[in-house]
Coordinates of C-alpha atoms in Angstrom, one line a residue:
X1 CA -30.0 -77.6 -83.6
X2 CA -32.6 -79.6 -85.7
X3 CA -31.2 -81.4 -88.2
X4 CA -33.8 -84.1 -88.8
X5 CA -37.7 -84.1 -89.2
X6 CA -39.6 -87.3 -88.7
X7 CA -43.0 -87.4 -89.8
X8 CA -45.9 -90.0 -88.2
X9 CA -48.6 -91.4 -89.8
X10 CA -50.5 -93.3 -87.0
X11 CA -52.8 -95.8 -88.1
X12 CA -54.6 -98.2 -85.6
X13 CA -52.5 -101.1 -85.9
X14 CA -49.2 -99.5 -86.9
X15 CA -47.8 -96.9 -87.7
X16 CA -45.3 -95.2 -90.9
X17 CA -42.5 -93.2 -90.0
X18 CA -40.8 -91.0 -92.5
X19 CA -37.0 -89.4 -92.0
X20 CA -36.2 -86.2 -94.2
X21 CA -33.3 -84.0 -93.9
X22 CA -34.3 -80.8 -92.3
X23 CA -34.1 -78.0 -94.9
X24 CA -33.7 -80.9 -97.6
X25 CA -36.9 -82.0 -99.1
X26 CA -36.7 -83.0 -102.4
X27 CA -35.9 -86.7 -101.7
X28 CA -38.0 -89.5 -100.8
X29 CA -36.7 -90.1 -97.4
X30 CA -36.9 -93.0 -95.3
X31 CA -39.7 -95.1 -94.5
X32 CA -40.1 -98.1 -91.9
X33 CA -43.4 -99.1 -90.6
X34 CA -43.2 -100.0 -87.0
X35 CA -46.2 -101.4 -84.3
X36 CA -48.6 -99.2 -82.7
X37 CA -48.0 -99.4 -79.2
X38 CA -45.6 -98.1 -76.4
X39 CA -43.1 -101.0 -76.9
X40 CA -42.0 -99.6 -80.4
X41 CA -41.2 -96.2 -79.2
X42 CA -37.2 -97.0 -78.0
X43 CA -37.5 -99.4 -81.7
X44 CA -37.6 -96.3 -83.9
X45 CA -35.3 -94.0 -81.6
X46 CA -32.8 -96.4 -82.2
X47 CA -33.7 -96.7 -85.9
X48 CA -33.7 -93.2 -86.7
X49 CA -30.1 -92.8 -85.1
X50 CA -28.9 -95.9 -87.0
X51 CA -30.3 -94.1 -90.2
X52 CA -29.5 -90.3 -90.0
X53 CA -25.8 -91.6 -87.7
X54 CA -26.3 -88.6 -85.0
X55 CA -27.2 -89.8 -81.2
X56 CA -28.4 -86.3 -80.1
X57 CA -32.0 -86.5 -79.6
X58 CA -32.0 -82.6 -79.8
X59 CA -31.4 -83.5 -83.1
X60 CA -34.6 -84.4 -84.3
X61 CA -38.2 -83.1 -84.4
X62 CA -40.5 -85.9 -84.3
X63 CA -44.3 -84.6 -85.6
X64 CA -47.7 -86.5 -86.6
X65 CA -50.9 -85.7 -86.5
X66 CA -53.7 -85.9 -83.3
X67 CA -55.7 -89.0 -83.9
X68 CA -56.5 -89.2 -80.2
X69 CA -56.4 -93.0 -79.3
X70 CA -54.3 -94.0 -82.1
X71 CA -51.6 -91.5 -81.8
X72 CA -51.5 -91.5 -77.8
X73 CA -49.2 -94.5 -76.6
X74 CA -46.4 -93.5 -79.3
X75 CA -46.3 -89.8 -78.3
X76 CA -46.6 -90.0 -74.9
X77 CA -43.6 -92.6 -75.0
X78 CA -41.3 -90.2 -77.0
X79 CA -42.1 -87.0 -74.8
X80 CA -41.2 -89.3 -72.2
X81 CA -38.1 -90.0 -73.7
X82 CA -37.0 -86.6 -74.0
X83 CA -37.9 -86.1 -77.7
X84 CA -39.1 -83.3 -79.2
X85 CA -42.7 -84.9 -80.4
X86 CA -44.8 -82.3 -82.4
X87 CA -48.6 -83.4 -82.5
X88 CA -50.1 -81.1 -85.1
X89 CA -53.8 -80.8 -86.0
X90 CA -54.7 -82.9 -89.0
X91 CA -56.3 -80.2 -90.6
X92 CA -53.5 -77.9 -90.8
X93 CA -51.5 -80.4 -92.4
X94 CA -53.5 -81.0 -94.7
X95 CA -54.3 -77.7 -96.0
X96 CA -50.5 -77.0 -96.0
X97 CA -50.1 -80.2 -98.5
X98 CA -52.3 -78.2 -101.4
X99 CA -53.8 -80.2 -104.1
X100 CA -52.9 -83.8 -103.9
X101 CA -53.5 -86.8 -106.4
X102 CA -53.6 -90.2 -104.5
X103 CA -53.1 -91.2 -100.9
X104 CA -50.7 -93.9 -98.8
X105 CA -49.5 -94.1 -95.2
X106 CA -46.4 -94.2 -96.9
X107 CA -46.7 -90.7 -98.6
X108 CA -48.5 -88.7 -95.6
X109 CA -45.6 -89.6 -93.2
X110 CA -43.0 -88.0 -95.7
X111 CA -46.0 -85.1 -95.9
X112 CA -45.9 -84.8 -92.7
X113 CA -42.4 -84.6 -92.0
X114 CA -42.3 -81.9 -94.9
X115 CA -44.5 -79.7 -92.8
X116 CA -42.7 -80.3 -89.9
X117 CA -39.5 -79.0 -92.0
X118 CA -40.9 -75.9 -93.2
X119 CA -43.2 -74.8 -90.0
X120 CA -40.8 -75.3 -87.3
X121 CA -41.4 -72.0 -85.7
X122 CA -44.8 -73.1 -85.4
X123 CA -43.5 -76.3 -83.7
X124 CA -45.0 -76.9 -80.0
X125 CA -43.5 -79.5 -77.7
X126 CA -46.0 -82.6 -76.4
X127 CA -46.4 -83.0 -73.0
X128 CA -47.4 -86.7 -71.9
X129 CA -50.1 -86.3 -68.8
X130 CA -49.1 -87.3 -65.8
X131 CA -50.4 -90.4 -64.5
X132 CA -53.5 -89.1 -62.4
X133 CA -54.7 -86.6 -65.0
X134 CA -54.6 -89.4 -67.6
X135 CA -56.0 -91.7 -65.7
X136 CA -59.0 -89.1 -64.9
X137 CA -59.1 -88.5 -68.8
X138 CA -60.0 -91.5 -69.4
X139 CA -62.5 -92.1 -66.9
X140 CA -63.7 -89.1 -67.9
X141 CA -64.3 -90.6 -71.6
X142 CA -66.1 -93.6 -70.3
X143 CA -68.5 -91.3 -68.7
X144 CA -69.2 -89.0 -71.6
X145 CA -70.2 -92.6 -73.5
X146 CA -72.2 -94.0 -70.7
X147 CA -74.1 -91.0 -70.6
X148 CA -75.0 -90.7 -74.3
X149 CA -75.9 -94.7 -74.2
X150 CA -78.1 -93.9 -71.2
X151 CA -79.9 -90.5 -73.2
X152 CA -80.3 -92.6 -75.9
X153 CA -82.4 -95.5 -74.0
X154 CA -84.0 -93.0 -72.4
X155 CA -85.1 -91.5 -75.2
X156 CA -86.4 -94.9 -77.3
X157 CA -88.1 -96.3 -74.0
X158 CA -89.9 -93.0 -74.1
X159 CA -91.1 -93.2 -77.6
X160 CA -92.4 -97.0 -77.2
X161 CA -94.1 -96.0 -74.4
X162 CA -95.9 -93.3 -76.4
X163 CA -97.1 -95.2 -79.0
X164 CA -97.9 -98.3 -77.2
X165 CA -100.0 -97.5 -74.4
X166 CA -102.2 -100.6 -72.8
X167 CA -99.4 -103.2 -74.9
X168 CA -98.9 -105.6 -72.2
X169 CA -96.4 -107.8 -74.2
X170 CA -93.9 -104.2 -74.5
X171 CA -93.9 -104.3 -70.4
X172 CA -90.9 -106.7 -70.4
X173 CA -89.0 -104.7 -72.4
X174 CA -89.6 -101.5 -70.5
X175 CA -88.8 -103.3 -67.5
X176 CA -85.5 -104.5 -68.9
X177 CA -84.9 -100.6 -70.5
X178 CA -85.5 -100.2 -66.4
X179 CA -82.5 -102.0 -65.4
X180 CA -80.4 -101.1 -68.1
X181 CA -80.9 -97.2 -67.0
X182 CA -80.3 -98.0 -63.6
X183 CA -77.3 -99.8 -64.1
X184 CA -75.9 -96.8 -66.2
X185 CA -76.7 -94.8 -63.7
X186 CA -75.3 -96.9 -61.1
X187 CA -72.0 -97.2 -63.0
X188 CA -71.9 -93.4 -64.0
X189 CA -72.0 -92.4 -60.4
X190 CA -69.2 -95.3 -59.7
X191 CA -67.0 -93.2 -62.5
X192 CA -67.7 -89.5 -60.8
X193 CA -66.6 -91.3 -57.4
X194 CA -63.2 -92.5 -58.6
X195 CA -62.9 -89.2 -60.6
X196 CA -63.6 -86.9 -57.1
X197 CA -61.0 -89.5 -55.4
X198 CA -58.7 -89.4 -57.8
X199 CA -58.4 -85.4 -58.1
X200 CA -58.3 -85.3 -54.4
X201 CA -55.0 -87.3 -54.2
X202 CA -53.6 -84.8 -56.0
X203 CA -52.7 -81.5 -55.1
X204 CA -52.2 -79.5 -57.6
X205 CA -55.4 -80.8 -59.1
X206 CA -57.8 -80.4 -55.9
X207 CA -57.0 -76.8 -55.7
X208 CA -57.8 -75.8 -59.2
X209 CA -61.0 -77.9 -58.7
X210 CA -61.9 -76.0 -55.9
X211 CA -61.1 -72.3 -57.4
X212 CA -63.3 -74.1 -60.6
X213 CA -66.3 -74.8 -58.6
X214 CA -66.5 -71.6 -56.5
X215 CA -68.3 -70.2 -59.0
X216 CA -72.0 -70.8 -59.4
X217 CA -72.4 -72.2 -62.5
X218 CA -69.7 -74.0 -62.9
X219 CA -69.8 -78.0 -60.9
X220 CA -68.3 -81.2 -61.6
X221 CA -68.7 -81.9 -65.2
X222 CA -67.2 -78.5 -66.6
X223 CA -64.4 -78.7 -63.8
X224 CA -63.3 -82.1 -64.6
X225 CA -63.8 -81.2 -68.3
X226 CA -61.6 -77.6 -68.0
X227 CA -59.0 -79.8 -66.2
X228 CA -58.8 -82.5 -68.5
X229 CA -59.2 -80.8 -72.1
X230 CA -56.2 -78.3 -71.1
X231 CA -54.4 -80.6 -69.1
X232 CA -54.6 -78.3 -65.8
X233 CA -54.5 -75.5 -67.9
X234 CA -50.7 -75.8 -69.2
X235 CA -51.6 -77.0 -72.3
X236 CA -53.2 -73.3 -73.3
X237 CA -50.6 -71.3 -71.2
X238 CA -53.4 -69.7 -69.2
X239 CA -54.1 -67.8 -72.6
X240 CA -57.8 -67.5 -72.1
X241 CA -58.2 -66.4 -75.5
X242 CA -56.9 -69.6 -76.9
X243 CA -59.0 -71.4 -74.5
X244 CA -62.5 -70.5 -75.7
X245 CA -61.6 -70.8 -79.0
X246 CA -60.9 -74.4 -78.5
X247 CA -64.3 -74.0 -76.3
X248 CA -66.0 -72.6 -79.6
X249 CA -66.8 -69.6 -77.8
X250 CA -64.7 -66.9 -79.1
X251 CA -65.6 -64.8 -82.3
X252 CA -63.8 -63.9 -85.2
X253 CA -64.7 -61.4 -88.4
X254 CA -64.6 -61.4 -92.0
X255 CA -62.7 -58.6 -93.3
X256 CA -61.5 -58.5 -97.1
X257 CA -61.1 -55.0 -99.2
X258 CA -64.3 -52.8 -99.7
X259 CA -67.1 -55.5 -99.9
X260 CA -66.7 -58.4 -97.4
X261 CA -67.1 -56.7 -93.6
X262 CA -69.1 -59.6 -92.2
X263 CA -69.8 -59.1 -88.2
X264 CA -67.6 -61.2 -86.1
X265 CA -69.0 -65.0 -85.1
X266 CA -68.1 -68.2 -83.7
X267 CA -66.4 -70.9 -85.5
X268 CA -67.2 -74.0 -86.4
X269 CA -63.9 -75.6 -85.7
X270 CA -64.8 -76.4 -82.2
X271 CA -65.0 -79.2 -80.0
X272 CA -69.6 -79.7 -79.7
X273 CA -69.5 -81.9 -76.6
X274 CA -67.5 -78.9 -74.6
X275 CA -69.3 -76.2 -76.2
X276 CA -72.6 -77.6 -74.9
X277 CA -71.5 -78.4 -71.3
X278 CA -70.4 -74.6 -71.0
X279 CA -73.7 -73.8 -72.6
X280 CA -75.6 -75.2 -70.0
X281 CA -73.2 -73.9 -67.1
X282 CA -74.0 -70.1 -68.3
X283 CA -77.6 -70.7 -68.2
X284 CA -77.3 -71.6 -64.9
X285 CA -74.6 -68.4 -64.0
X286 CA -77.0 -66.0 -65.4
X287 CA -80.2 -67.4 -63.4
X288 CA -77.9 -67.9 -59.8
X289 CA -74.6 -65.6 -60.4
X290 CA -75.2 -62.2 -59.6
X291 CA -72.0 -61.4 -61.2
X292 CA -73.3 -62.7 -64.7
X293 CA -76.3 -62.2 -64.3
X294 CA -76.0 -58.3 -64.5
X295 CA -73.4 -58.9 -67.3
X296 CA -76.1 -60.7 -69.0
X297 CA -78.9 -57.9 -68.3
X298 CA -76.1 -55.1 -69.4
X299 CA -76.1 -56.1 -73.1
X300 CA -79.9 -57.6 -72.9
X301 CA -80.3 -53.5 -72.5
X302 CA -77.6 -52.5 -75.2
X303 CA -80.6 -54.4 -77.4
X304 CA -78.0 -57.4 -77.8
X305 CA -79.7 -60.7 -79.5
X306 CA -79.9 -63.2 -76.9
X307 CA -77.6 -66.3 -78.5
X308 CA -74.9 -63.3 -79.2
X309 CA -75.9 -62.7 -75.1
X310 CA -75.2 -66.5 -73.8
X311 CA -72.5 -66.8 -76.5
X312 CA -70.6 -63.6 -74.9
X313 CA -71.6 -64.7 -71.1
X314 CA -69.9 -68.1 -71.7
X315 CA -66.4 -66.2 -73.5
X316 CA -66.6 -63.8 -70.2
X317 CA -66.9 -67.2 -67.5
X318 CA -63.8 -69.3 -69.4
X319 CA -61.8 -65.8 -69.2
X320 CA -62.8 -65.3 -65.0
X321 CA -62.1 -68.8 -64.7
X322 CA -58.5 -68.8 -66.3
X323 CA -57.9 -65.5 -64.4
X324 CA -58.6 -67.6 -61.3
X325 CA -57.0 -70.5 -61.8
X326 CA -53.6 -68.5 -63.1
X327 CA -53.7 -66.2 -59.8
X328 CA -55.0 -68.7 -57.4
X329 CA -58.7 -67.3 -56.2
X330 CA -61.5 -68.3 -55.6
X331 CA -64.4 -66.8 -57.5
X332 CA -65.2 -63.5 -55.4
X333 CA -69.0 -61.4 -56.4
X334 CA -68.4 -58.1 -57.5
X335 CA -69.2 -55.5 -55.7

């Protein structure tokens, strides 16, 4: 039985916590600001017992929103706990708060723990990564930003050397842009070996990245992505539908009396960086698949546009892809 909300605000240095009395929101509740970092997890536990006098942890609800690095060591420590910690997506909260007039750490913890008061139905249980998958997160970060560093050298030295052809005093710097890409390149393929290492010690982690991979289309960048964004797919519950949405991939309509009947599109709430690794795995599936690649051809011949065509090919792969990893097969061509 909840009795107690606490709402987070997580800043990058510390963070606000907020106590209100579930059901009870009218008051001010109460406030402490503690340390950002794993050591002040067991600091407020004991704190909000002292405050509210109950030793239950079932007792409580803590919720803040996902700031990704900031919130991480504090809600990871209380899931590890055995606390009920809520991460919520900041947007929600905010639109739930309506029109506001000013703005402190202070006040958004007691906002949040107001939201976590009146939309605990809605209330969904953090899970802290185990250490393998979090440690493959995170190397799997550091990749991402080597790679964008090393696209955008590539992409300046390429310019320079466009405009200043037969500029002997450039060639130093394109030899140093030289070494600099090789020793991205070095150190990205340092990161994919202690990734591939790492999910072969495990598993539960090697088999879904074999089942991933056994379709064409679909290698080591999206596998290692699919693993990681969904947490071996028990963040999403194997709901496919959920899945590409996240993705970007999955399209909604407009509907609203006798005028508004706007046909159904993708949203813009998405995460980019996943949406365009997928987008270059279904170009590949619907040149090398056979499977896709008729899919593909079927609605080309319905007179389909070809972005609604890829768009629709990429939903289809994320939903054959949870399918396989939720029944534990390998991708198989249709006959």
């Amino acid at each position: 039985m909840v009795k107690f909300c606490i709402g987070i605000d997580f800043s990058k240095k510390t963070f606000d916590a907020t106590v209100m009395e579930h059901g009870k929101l009218d008051g001010k509740g109460i406030h402490k600001v503690f340390k950002n970092s794993s050591q002040s997890v067991q600091e407020l536990i004991q704190w909000v017992k002292g405050q509210t006098g109950v030793p239950d942890l079932g007792a409580f609800v803590f919720c803040g929103e996902h700031t990704g690095l900031y919130s991480e060591a504090v809600s990871d420590g209380l899931a590890e706990a055995g606390c009920f910690m809520w991460l919520e997506n900041a947007l929600c909260i905010k639109r739930a708060r309506g029109i506001a007039r000013g703005k402190s750490d202070k006040g958004d913890s007691r906002e949040i723990a107001c939201y976590a008061s009146r939309n605990l139905d809605k209330a969904r249980r953090h899970a802290a990564p185990g250490e393998c998958l979090d440690a493959i997160r995170k190397l799997f970060m550091q990749r991402r930003f080597l790679v964008e560093q090393r696209c955008a050298l590539r992409k300046r030295s390429k310019e320079m050397r466009g405009v200043s052809k037969g500029n002997k005093a450039l060639a130093v710097s394109f030899r140093a842009d030289n070494r600099l890409d090789a020793a991205y390149q070095s150190e990205i393929s340092s990161i994919e070996k202690e990734i591939k290492r790492l999910i072969s010690s495990s598993e539960e982690l090697s088999v879904t990245y074999r089942i991933l991979t056994s379709m064409k289309g679909i290698s080591f960048v999206n596998a290692v992505a699919l693993i990681v964004y969904t947490l071996n797919f028990e963040k999403f519950g194997h709901d496919a539908r959920r899945i590409a949405t996240y993705w970007g991939v999955a399209p909604f309509g407009r509907d609203s009396g006798t005028t508004l009947h706007a046909t159904p599109h993708v949203s813009h709430y998405a995460d980019k960086y996943l949406k365009s690794l997928l987008s270059e795995a279904a170009l590949c599936a619907m040149r090398f698949c056979p499977t896709i690649k008729r899919y593909a051809d079927r609605l080309l011949a319905r007179g389909k546009h070809p972005n609604i065509v890829r768009n629709n090919v990429k939903n289809k792969m994320l939903h054959i892809l949870v399918a396989m990893v939720r029944n534990g097969e390998c991708f198989r061509e249709a006959a």
